[in-house]
Amino acid sequence: MVTFTLDPALIVQLLISTVLPLAVGLVTKTITRPGTKAVLLALLSLATSMLTAFADALASGTVYDIGLGLLLALPTFLVAVGMHYGIWKPIGASTRAQQLFDKNTITVREAR
């Protein structure tokens, strides 16, 4: 017998991992070193994976499995890096996210 199920927590995790590079771009500046951004992305991947596994355990009434949360951090990070280099960077969304709150790129016009 074969079944096909999609765990809602895993779908949420996949959706979060697609926008994590943009979130990193929003909280960093254009002058931030790439290594710092990679570490921040890895930490956000770990945090979202742990929280998603915790929320799934609460919703299903099961025991929280820390190993599952840790294991989900790797594919979350890989999907986020793939989204950054495969989609967000080529279309300029990553750069635009970084420039959004950068003082050097925002033009403020005063009312006369």
Tab-separated table of C-alpha atoms in Angstrom:
chain	number	residue	atom	x	y	z
A	1	MET	CA	0.000	0.000	0.000
A	2	VAL	CA	1.205	3.498	-0.838
A	3	THR	CA	0.065	6.763	0.679
A	4	PHE	CA	0.907	10.343	-0.155
A	5	THR	CA	0.755	12.834	2.692
A	6	LEU	CA	2.111	16.321	3.056
A	7	ASP	CA	2.808	17.482	6.564
A	8	PRO	CA	1.583	21.095	6.924
A	9	ALA	CA	4.613	21.936	9.088
A	10	LEU	CA	6.975	20.871	6.312
A	11	ILE	CA	5.081	22.963	3.771
A	12	VAL	CA	5.339	25.982	6.071
A	13	GLN	CA	9.043	25.278	6.514
A	14	LEU	CA	9.534	25.159	2.748
A	15	LEU	CA	7.711	28.458	2.275
A	16	ILE	CA	9.751	30.109	5.017
A	17	SER	CA	13.005	28.890	3.490
A	18	THR	CA	12.137	30.518	0.164
A	19	VAL	CA	11.881	33.987	1.725
A	20	LEU	CA	14.715	33.707	4.275
A	21	PRO	CA	17.296	35.243	1.897
A	22	LEU	CA	15.077	38.296	1.534
A	23	ALA	CA	14.712	38.508	5.309
A	24	VAL	CA	18.486	38.438	5.648
A	25	GLY	CA	18.677	41.202	3.055
A	26	LEU	CA	16.208	43.296	5.013
A	27	VAL	CA	18.171	43.085	8.266
A	28	THR	CA	21.654	43.562	6.790
A	29	LYS	CA	23.247	46.438	4.924
A	30	THR	CA	24.820	46.381	1.501
A	31	ILE	CA	28.276	46.644	3.104
A	32	THR	CA	27.786	43.567	5.302
A	33	ARG	CA	30.284	40.853	4.454
A	34	PRO	CA	28.895	37.770	2.649
A	35	GLY	CA	30.229	35.474	5.392
A	36	THR	CA	28.229	37.370	7.999
A	37	LYS	CA	25.103	37.072	5.857
A	38	ALA	CA	25.695	33.317	5.441
A	39	VAL	CA	26.026	32.833	9.204
A	40	LEU	CA	22.853	34.870	9.771
A	41	LEU	CA	21.028	32.779	7.174
A	42	ALA	CA	22.224	29.573	8.846
A	43	LEU	CA	21.064	30.812	12.265
A	44	LEU	CA	17.669	31.839	10.884
A	45	SER	CA	17.355	28.442	9.197
A	46	LEU	CA	18.119	26.716	12.484
A	47	ALA	CA	15.703	28.898	14.436
A	48	THR	CA	12.822	28.458	12.001
A	49	SER	CA	13.410	24.704	11.807
A	50	MET	CA	13.396	24.334	15.581
A	51	LEU	CA	10.283	26.506	15.943
A	52	THR	CA	8.449	24.714	13.145
A	53	ALA	CA	9.186	21.312	14.703
A	54	PHE	CA	8.060	22.660	18.087
A	55	ALA	CA	4.824	24.060	16.639
A	56	ASP	CA	4.154	20.761	14.870
A	57	ALA	CA	4.651	18.858	18.134
A	58	LEU	CA	2.263	21.202	19.925
A	59	ALA	CA	-0.355	20.967	17.191
A	60	SER	CA	-0.240	17.188	16.970
A	61	GLY	CA	0.112	16.589	20.698
A	62	THR	CA	3.331	14.620	20.329
A	63	VAL	CA	6.695	14.874	22.035
A	64	TYR	CA	9.034	17.593	20.708
A	65	ASP	CA	11.853	15.940	18.797
A	66	ILE	CA	14.921	18.197	18.856
A	67	GLY	CA	16.694	15.907	16.398
A	68	LEU	CA	13.998	16.505	13.796
A	69	GLY	CA	14.324	20.257	14.212
A	70	LEU	CA	18.087	20.068	13.854
A	71	LEU	CA	17.798	17.804	10.835
A	72	LEU	CA	15.343	20.168	9.122
A	73	ALA	CA	17.803	23.056	9.464
A	74	LEU	CA	20.091	21.685	6.742
A	75	PRO	CA	17.536	21.432	3.908
A	76	THR	CA	16.071	24.767	5.004
A	77	PHE	CA	19.496	26.384	4.666
A	78	LEU	CA	20.148	24.680	1.318
A	79	VAL	CA	16.792	25.767	-0.104
A	80	ALA	CA	17.393	29.324	1.110
A	81	VAL	CA	20.848	29.458	-0.497
A	82	GLY	CA	19.453	27.968	-3.687
A	83	MET	CA	16.656	30.534	-3.770
A	84	HIS	CA	19.137	33.341	-3.217
A	85	TYR	CA	21.493	32.359	-6.027
A	86	GLY	CA	18.863	30.836	-8.317
A	87	ILE	CA	16.050	33.378	-8.188
A	88	TRP	CA	16.406	36.322	-5.797
A	89	LYS	CA	19.912	37.451	-6.789
A	90	PRO	CA	19.492	37.186	-10.594
A	91	ILE	CA	16.283	39.232	-10.579
A	92	GLY	CA	17.747	41.785	-8.168
A	93	ALA	CA	15.374	41.126	-5.263
A	94	SER	CA	18.187	40.422	-2.793
A	95	THR	CA	19.963	43.649	-3.624
A	96	ARG	CA	16.725	45.620	-3.479
A	97	ALA	CA	15.899	44.113	-0.072
A	98	GLN	CA	19.289	45.237	1.222
A	99	GLN	CA	18.871	48.719	-0.176
A	100	LEU	CA	15.385	49.129	1.222
A	101	PHE	CA	16.446	50.453	4.624
A	102	ASP	CA	19.957	51.618	3.715
A	103	LYS	CA	20.355	55.361	4.379
A	104	ASN	CA	22.631	55.774	1.378
A	105	THR	CA	20.018	54.567	-1.101
A	106	ILE	CA	16.857	56.132	0.286
A	107	THR	CA	16.034	59.562	-1.010
A	108	VAL	CA	14.091	61.716	1.425
A	109	ARG	CA	12.236	64.683	0.024
A	110	GLU	CA	11.116	67.408	2.361
A	111	ALA	CA	7.756	69.089	1.956
A	112	ARG	CA	7.967	72.771	0.982
